[in-house]
Tab-separated table of C-alpha atoms in Angstrom:
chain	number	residue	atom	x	y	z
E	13	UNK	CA	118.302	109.215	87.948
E	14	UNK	CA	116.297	108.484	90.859
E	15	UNK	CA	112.021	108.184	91.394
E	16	UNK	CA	110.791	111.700	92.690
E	17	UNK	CA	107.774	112.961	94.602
E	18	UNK	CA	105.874	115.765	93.443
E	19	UNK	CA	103.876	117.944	95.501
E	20	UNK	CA	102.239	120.950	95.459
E	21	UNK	CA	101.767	124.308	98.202
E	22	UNK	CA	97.956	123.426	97.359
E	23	UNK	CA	95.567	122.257	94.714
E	24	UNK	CA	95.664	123.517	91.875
E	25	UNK	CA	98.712	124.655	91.914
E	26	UNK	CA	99.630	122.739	88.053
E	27	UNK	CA	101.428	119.670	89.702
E	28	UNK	CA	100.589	117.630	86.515
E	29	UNK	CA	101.600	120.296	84.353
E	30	UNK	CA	105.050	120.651	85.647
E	31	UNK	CA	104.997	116.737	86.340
E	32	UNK	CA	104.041	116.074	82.457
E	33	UNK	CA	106.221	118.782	81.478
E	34	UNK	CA	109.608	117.348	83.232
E	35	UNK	CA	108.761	114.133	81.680
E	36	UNK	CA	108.518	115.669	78.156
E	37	UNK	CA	111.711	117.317	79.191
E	38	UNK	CA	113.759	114.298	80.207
E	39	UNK	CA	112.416	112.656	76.853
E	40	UNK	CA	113.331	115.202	74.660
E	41	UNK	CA	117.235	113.988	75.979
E	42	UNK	CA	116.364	110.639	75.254
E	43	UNK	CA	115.734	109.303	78.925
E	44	UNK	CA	113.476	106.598	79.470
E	45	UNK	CA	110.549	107.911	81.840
E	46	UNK	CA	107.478	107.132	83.738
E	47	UNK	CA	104.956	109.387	85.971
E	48	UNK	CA	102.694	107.678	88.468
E	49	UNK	CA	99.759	109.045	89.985
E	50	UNK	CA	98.686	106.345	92.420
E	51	UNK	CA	95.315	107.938	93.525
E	52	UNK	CA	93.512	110.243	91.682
E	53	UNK	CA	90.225	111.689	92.296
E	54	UNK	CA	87.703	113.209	89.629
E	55	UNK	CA	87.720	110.857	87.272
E	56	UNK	CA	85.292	110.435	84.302
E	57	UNK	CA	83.728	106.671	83.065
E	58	UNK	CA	84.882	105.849	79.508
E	59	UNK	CA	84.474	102.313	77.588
E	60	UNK	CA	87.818	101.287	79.032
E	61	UNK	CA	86.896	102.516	82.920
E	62	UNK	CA	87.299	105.445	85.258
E	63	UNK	CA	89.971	108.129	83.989
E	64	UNK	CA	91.747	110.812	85.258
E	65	UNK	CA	93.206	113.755	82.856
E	66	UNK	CA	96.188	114.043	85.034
E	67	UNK	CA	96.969	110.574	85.387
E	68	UNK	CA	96.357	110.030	81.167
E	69	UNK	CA	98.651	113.338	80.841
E	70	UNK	CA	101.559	110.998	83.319
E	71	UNK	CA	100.477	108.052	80.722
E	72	UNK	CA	101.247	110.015	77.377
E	73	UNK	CA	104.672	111.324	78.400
E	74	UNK	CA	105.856	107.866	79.650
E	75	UNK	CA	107.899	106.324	77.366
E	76	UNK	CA	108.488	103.276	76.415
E	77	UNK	CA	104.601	103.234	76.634
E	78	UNK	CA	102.631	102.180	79.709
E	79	UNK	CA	99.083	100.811	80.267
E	80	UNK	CA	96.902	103.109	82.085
E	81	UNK	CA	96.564	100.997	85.272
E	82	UNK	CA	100.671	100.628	85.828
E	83	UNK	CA	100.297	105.063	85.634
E	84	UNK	CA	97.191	105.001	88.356
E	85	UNK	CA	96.198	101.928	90.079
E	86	UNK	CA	93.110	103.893	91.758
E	87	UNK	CA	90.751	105.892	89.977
E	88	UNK	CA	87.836	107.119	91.953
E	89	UNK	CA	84.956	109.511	90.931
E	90	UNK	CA	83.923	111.826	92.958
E	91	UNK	CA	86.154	115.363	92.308
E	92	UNK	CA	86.522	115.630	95.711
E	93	UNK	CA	89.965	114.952	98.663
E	94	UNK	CA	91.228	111.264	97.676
E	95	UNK	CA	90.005	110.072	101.393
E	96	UNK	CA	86.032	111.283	101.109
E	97	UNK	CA	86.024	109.845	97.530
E	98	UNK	CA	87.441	106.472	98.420
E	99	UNK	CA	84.596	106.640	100.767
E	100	UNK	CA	81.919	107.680	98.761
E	101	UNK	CA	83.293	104.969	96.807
E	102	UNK	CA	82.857	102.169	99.404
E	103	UNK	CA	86.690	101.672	100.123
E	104	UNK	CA	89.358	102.777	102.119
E	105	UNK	CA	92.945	104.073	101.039
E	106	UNK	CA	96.512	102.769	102.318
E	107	UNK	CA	99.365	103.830	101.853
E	108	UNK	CA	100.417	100.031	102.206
E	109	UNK	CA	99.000	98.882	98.986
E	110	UNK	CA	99.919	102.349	97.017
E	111	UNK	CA	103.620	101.791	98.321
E	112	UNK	CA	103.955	97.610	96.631
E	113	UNK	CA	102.447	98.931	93.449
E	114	UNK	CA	105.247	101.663	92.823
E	115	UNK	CA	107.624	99.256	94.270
E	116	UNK	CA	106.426	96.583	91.680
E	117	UNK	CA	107.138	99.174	88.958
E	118	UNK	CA	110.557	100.074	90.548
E	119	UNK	CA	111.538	96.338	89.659
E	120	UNK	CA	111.913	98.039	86.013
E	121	UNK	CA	113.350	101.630	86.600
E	122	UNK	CA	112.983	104.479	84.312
E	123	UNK	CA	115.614	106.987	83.734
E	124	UNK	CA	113.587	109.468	85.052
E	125	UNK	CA	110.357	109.098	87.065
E	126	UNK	CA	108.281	110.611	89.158
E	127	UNK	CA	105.744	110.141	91.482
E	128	UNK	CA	102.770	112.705	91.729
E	129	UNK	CA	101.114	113.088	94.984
E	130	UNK	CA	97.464	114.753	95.234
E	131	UNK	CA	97.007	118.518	96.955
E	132	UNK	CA	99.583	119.763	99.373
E	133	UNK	CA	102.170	117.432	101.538
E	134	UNK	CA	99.260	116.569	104.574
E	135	UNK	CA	96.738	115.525	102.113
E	136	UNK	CA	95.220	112.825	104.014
E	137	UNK	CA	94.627	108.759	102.869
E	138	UNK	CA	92.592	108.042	105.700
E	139	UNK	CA	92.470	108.833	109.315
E	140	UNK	CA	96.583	107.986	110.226
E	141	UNK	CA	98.424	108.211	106.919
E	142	UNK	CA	98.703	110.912	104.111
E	143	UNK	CA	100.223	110.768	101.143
E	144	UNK	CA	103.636	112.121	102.082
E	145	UNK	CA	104.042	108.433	103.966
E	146	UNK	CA	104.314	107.095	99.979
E	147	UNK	CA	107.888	109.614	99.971
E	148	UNK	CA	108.682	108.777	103.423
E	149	UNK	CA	108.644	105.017	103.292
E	150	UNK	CA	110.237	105.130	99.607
E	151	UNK	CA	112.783	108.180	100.555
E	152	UNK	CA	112.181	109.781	97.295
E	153	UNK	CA	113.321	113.038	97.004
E	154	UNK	CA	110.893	115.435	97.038
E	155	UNK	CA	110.194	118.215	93.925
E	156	UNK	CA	107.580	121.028	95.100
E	157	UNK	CA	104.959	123.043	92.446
E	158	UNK	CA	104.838	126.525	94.045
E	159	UNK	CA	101.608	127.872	92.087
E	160	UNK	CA	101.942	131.797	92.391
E	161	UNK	CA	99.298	133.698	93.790
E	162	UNK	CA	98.846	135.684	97.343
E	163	UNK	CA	99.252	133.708	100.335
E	164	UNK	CA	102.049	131.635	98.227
E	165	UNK	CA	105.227	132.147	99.739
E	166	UNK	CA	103.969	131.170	103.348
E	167	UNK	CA	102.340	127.854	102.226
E	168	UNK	CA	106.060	126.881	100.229
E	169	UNK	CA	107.925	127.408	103.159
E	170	UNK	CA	105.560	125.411	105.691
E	171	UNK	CA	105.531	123.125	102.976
E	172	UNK	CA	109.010	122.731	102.874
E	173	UNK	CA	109.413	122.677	106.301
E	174	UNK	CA	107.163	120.037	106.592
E	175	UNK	CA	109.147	117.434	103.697
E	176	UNK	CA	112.044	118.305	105.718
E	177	UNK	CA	110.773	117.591	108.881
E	178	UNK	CA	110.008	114.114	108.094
E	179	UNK	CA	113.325	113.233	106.653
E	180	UNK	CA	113.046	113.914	103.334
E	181	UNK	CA	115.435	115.930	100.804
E	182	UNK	CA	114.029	118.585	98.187
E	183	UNK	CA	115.143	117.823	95.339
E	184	UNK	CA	113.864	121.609	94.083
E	185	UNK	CA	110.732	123.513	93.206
E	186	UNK	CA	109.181	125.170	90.781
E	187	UNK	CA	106.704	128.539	89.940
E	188	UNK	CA	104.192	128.053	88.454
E	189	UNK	CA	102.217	130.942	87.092
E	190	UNK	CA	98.770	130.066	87.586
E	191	UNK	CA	96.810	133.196	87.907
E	192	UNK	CA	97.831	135.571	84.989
E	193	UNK	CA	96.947	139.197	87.012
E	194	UNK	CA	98.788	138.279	89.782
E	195	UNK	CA	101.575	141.274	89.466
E	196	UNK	CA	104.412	140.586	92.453
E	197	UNK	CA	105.719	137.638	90.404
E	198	UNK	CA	109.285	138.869	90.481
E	199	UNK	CA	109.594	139.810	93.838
E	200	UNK	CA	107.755	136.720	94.842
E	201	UNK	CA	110.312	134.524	93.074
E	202	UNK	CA	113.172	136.427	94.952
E	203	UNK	CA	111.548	135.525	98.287
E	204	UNK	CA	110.995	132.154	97.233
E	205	UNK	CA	114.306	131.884	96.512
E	206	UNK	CA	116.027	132.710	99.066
E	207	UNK	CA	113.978	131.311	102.093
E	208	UNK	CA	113.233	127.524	99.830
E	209	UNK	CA	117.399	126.715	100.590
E	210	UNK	CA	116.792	124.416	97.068
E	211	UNK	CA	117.309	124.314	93.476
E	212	UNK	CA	114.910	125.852	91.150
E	213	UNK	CA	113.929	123.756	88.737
E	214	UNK	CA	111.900	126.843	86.748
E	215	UNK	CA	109.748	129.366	86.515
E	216	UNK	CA	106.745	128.097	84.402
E	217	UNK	CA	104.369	131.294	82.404
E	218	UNK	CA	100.343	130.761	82.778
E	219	UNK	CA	99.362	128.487	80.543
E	220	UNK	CA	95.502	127.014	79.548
E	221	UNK	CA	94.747	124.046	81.287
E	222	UNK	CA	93.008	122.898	78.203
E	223	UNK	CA	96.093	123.634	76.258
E	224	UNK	CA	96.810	119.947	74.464
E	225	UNK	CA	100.698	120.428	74.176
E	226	UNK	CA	101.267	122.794	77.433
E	227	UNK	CA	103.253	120.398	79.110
E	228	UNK	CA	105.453	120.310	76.092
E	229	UNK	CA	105.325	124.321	76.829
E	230	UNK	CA	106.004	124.276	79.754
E	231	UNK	CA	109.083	121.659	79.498
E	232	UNK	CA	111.128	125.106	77.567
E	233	UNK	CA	110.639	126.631	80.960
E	234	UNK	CA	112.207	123.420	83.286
E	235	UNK	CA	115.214	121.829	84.025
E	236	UNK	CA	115.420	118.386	85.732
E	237	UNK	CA	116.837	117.844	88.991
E	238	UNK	CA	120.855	117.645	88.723
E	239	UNK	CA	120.365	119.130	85.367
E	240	UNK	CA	122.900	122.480	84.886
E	241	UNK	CA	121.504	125.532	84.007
């Protein structure tokens, strides 16, 4: 299997969850995986350095294990877009130097791995490059977290027209139930369907972000790219 992007339609939208929880899936078979979250904003200081819970959530479902760094080689502070916290932090983001570190790691491929991007597809690095330039210049297909809520379906598809625009395949998506009164699930999922033209990869209930295990939940809801129903 081949390294995938994951994006979302937004923030929020549970890109870690359904990242974490495809990883857990392809484990459960036995694959050999690894997530990478090469920027990641919001991060808290511990004794070992700045964390992220998304990027530690990539480095628990990784297996054979991984040191944190190898998961996310920049961890900045401020909860903020990747590009104003790299400045608050005195530095500036390229997509250069994110692009050699998962190319160093691709030097020994996991079964399954994916690559988790930060917000939507334009989420910018600095002033020219976003992060979408990490799929572009890797061709990685491209896996996209629908979270469902009003407004949803028109941010997939210019989402999706977007990945496709610059050349890149994708791979599928996936619904994520993130607001639990939102009531036009079902005919949502029907529209997304038939306007994405891609797999999906599964429809994923509202779960608690502080849920320990929920990617491990969430992993009975997904199905890995190429995987049969």
């Amino acid at each position: 299997m081949s390294l995938h992007f994951v994006t979302g339609t937004d923030t929020d939208t549970g890109k870690t969850l359904v990242s974490a929880g495809l990883l857990a899936r392809a484990r459960a078979q036995g694959l050999t995986t690894r997530g990478i979250k090469p920027v990641a904003s919001g991060s808290v200081r511990t004794a070992q350095g700045l964390r992220n819970r998304d990027a530690l959530w990539l480095q628990r479902y990784s297996a054979p294990a991984v040191d944190y760094s190898e998961v996310n080689p920049i961890a900045l502070e401020p909860a903020v877009a990747p590009h104003l916290a790299a400045r608050e932090a005195g530095m500036t983001l390229e997509a250069s130097r994110l692009i050699a570190h998962i190319r160093q790691l691709q030097a020994s491929p996991r079964q399954f791995g994916l690559v988790e991007g930060a917000g939507g597809w334009r989420v910018p690095l600095n002033r020219q490059e976003d992060l979408g330039e990490i799929a572009r210049v890797l061709a990685l297909p491209v896996i996209l977290v629908v979270g469902l809520r009003l407004g949803c379906i028109n941010h997939a598809r210019l989402s999706a027209e977007a990945i496709r625009a610059d050349g890149l395949r994708l791979a599928g998506w996936v619904g994520n139930h993130i607001d639990p009164e939102y009531a036009e699930t079902e005919d949502t999922l029907a529209m997304l369907a038939h306007h994405l033209d891609a797999p999906c990869l599964g429809h994923v209930p509202w779960i608690d972000a502080a849920e320990e295990h929920g990617p491990e939940v969430a992993a009975r809801y997904l199905r890995l790219p190429g995987e049969a129903h």
